[in-house]
Coordinates of C-alpha atoms in Angstrom, one line a residue:
M765 CA -38.5 12.9 -2.4
D766 CA -41.6 11.5 -2.4
A767 CA -41.9 8.2 -3.6
V768 CA -45.2 5.9 -5.2
C769 CA -44.8 2.0 -5.0
E770 CA -46.9 0.1 -7.2
P771 CA -46.4 -3.2 -7.4
A772 CA -45.7 -4.6 -11.4
L773 CA -46.1 -8.0 -10.4
Q774 CA -48.4 -10.4 -8.8
F775 CA -47.6 -14.3 -8.4
H776 CA -48.2 -17.5 -7.6
Y777 CA -47.2 -20.6 -6.9
P778 CA -47.8 -23.7 -8.6
R779 CA -46.7 -27.9 -7.9
P780 CA -46.1 -27.4 -4.3
D781 CA -46.2 -31.2 -4.0
V782 CA -43.6 -30.7 -6.3
L783 CA -41.3 -29.8 -4.0
H784 CA -42.0 -29.9 -0.5
L785 CA -40.9 -34.0 -2.1
R786 CA -37.4 -32.0 -3.1
L787 CA -37.5 -30.6 -0.2
S788 CA -37.8 -34.1 1.7
Q789 CA -34.7 -35.4 -0.4
R790 CA -32.5 -33.2 1.9
D791 CA -29.3 -35.5 2.2
R792 CA -29.7 -35.5 -1.9
Y793 CA -28.6 -31.3 -1.3
G794 CA -25.5 -29.4 -0.5
G795 CA -27.8 -26.2 -0.7
L796 CA -29.7 -23.7 -2.1
V797 CA -29.7 -21.7 -5.1
V798 CA -32.8 -18.3 -5.5
T799 CA -33.2 -14.9 -6.4
S800 CA -35.5 -13.3 -5.8
P801 CA -37.6 -13.8 -2.0
R802 CA -41.1 -15.0 -4.3
A803 CA -38.4 -18.4 -4.6
L804 CA -38.5 -18.3 -0.4
T805 CA -40.8 -17.2 -0.7
A806 CA -42.1 -21.0 -1.9
V807 CA -39.5 -22.6 0.6
S808 CA -41.5 -20.7 3.5
N809 CA -45.0 -21.9 2.2
V810 CA -43.6 -25.8 2.5
F811 CA -41.7 -25.3 6.0
G812 CA -45.3 -23.5 7.4
E813 CA -46.7 -26.8 6.3
D814 CA -44.7 -29.4 7.8
D815 CA -41.7 -28.6 10.6
A816 CA -39.8 -31.7 10.5
V817 CA -38.7 -30.4 6.3
R818 CA -38.2 -27.5 7.9
Q819 CA -36.1 -28.4 10.4
A820 CA -33.7 -30.7 8.5
W821 CA -32.9 -27.1 6.6
I822 CA -32.3 -24.8 9.3
M823 CA -29.0 -22.8 8.4
A824 CA -28.4 -25.2 5.6
R825 CA -25.8 -22.8 2.9
T826 CA -28.2 -20.6 0.3
Y827 CA -26.6 -18.8 -2.5
T828 CA -28.5 -15.3 -3.2
V829 CA -28.5 -12.1 -5.2
G830 CA -28.8 -9.4 -3.1
P831 CA -30.0 -8.6 0.2
R832 CA -33.8 -8.5 0.0
T833 CA -33.1 -11.8 -0.7
A834 CA -30.4 -12.7 1.5
A835 CA -32.1 -11.5 4.6
R836 CA -35.5 -13.9 3.5
A837 CA -33.2 -15.7 4.2
R838 CA -32.3 -15.5 7.5
E839 CA -36.1 -15.3 8.6
L840 CA -36.4 -18.6 7.5
D841 CA -33.3 -19.6 9.6
L842 CA -31.8 -20.3 6.3
H843 CA -28.1 -19.5 6.2
P844 CA -26.9 -16.9 2.7
R845 CA -24.0 -16.9 0.6
G846 CA -22.8 -14.9 -2.1
E847 CA -25.7 -11.3 -1.2
E848 CA -22.7 -8.8 -1.6
A849 CA -21.9 -10.9 -5.4
G850 CA -24.7 -7.8 -7.6
S851 CA -25.2 -10.7 -9.8
A852 CA -25.3 -14.0 -11.5
G853 CA -22.2 -13.7 -12.3
A854 CA -20.5 -13.1 -9.9
L855 CA -22.5 -15.6 -7.6
V856 CA -21.5 -18.3 -9.9
K857 CA -17.9 -17.3 -8.8
V858 CA -18.5 -18.1 -5.2
I859 CA -19.9 -21.4 -5.1
E860 CA -16.6 -22.1 -8.6
A861 CA -14.8 -21.0 -4.9
D862 CA -16.9 -23.3 -2.6
A863 CA -17.4 -26.6 -4.6
P864 CA -19.6 -28.0 -2.7
S865 CA -19.7 -31.6 -2.7
R866 CA -23.2 -32.6 -3.7
P867 CA -26.3 -30.8 -6.4
L868 CA -27.6 -27.9 -5.3
L869 CA -30.9 -27.2 -5.5
F870 CA -31.4 -24.5 -8.5
L871 CA -34.8 -22.5 -7.3
S872 CA -36.2 -20.6 -10.3
G873 CA -39.2 -18.4 -12.1
D874 CA -40.5 -18.8 -15.0
R875 CA -39.2 -15.3 -16.0
R876 CA -35.7 -16.5 -15.2
R877 CA -33.1 -15.3 -17.1
D878 CA -30.0 -18.0 -17.9
A879 CA -27.3 -16.3 -16.7
L880 CA -27.2 -18.5 -13.4
P881 CA -28.0 -22.1 -14.8
D882 CA -25.2 -21.1 -17.9
G883 CA -22.6 -20.2 -15.4
L884 CA -23.0 -23.0 -12.8
S885 CA -23.7 -25.5 -15.6
H886 CA -20.3 -23.4 -17.6
A887 CA -18.0 -24.1 -13.8
G888 CA -18.9 -28.5 -14.1
V889 CA -20.9 -26.8 -10.5
A890 CA -24.0 -30.1 -10.3
F891 CA -27.2 -28.4 -10.2
D892 CA -31.9 -29.4 -9.9
E893 CA -33.6 -26.4 -11.0
L894 CA -37.2 -26.0 -10.3
E895 CA -39.6 -24.0 -11.3
V896 CA -41.4 -23.0 -8.4
Y897 CA -43.2 -19.6 -8.9
R898 CA -44.7 -17.9 -11.6
T899 CA -45.3 -14.5 -12.8
E900 CA -47.8 -12.5 -14.2
V901 CA -48.1 -8.8 -15.2
R902 CA -50.8 -7.0 -13.4
T903 CA -52.6 -4.5 -16.0
G904 CA -54.0 -0.6 -15.2
L905 CA -50.7 0.5 -14.1
R906 CA -50.8 4.0 -14.5
L907 CA -48.2 6.8 -13.2
P908 CA -48.4 9.6 -11.2
P909 CA -48.8 12.3 -13.1
D910 CA -46.1 14.4 -11.2
A911 CA -43.9 11.6 -11.5
S912 CA -40.5 12.3 -13.2
W913 CA -39.0 9.1 -11.8
L914 CA -39.7 5.5 -12.4
A915 CA -37.7 3.0 -10.8
V916 CA -37.4 -0.9 -12.0
F917 CA -36.1 -3.8 -9.7
S918 CA -36.4 -5.7 -12.5
P919 CA -36.3 -7.0 -15.7
S920 CA -39.6 -8.5 -15.3
G921 CA -41.4 -5.0 -13.8
L922 CA -40.3 -3.7 -17.7
D923 CA -41.6 -6.2 -19.0
A924 CA -45.3 -5.3 -16.9
L925 CA -44.8 -1.7 -18.0
E926 CA -44.1 -1.9 -21.6
R927 CA -47.6 -4.3 -21.6
S928 CA -49.1 -1.7 -19.7
G929 CA -48.9 0.5 -22.0
V930 CA -47.3 2.6 -19.9
D931 CA -44.8 6.0 -21.5
L932 CA -41.8 5.2 -20.3
S933 CA -40.4 8.1 -22.4
A934 CA -41.8 10.8 -20.0
V935 CA -40.3 10.3 -17.6
R936 CA -36.2 9.6 -15.9
L937 CA -35.8 5.3 -15.6
A938 CA -33.4 4.6 -12.2
A939 CA -32.4 0.8 -12.6
I940 CA -31.4 -1.3 -9.9
G941 CA -29.2 -2.8 -10.9
P942 CA -27.4 -3.9 -14.1
T943 CA -29.0 -6.1 -14.9
T944 CA -31.9 -4.1 -15.3
A945 CA -30.2 -2.1 -16.7
R946 CA -29.4 -3.7 -19.2
H947 CA -33.0 -5.1 -20.2
L948 CA -33.4 -1.6 -20.3
R949 CA -31.1 -0.5 -23.1
D950 CA -31.6 -3.3 -24.3
A951 CA -35.2 -2.3 -25.5
G952 CA -34.8 1.0 -26.3
H953 CA -34.7 3.0 -23.0
A954 CA -32.4 5.6 -21.8
V955 CA -31.3 4.5 -18.4
A956 CA -30.4 7.9 -15.8
A957 CA -29.5 5.9 -12.9
V958 CA -27.5 2.4 -11.6
A959 CA -28.0 1.6 -8.5
S960 CA -24.6 1.2 -6.8
E961 CA -25.4 -1.5 -5.4
P962 CA -29.3 -3.9 -5.6
T963 CA -30.6 -1.8 -2.2
P964 CA -33.8 0.4 -2.3
Q965 CA -31.2 3.0 0.1
A966 CA -28.6 3.0 -3.2
L967 CA -30.8 3.5 -5.9
A968 CA -32.7 6.7 -4.0
G969 CA -29.4 7.7 -3.1
T970 CA -28.5 7.6 -7.4
I971 CA -31.6 9.1 -8.2
R972 CA -30.8 12.1 -5.8
Q973 CA -27.0 12.7 -7.0
T974 CA -28.1 12.9 -10.6
D975 CA -30.8 15.3 -10.1
G976 CA -27.8 17.2 -8.2
E977 CA -25.2 16.8 -11.7
S978 CA -28.6 17.7 -13.8

């Protein structure tokens, strides 16, 4: 199976001074909540400019969804929790069980969903949210002429594809996880495969299995 990777989105990191200020207040927070590697890129930018801030956060508890975000957290010497959760709802349960004694710093993007902050609020977990990256759609996206599958890795990726005018009915659609699959279905698209866990390897295996059953 050959695959072509085509980024559908591009990312910008506004207000790094505000993030620097928040990260400088280490004693105020019990840890971080991040749901994408992009949020950790924003953190990395601050760490690269201020080693004292980086040192203050070494091994800090960082709640993540998925192995990619957890791996990025480890690269920054943070201590990820919840990488097997697979969804915002499951991550809320992990955080609630830990019962953090201080508020968490929730680093989000401009297109974040409501499930995680709503879940934290419902569970009575205190947090401060800060938007640290913004997502913009790339233009001119095209499918390869011989494409049979299109793997979608985020709800924002689907939004970008639709805005680019890509004909999604021409291929079978696969989703990296249940949130993305639900977003596809809510938009009226049929989902032929959903990864058993949110990794590229699991997604490729599910696509192969689905092809074998066809």
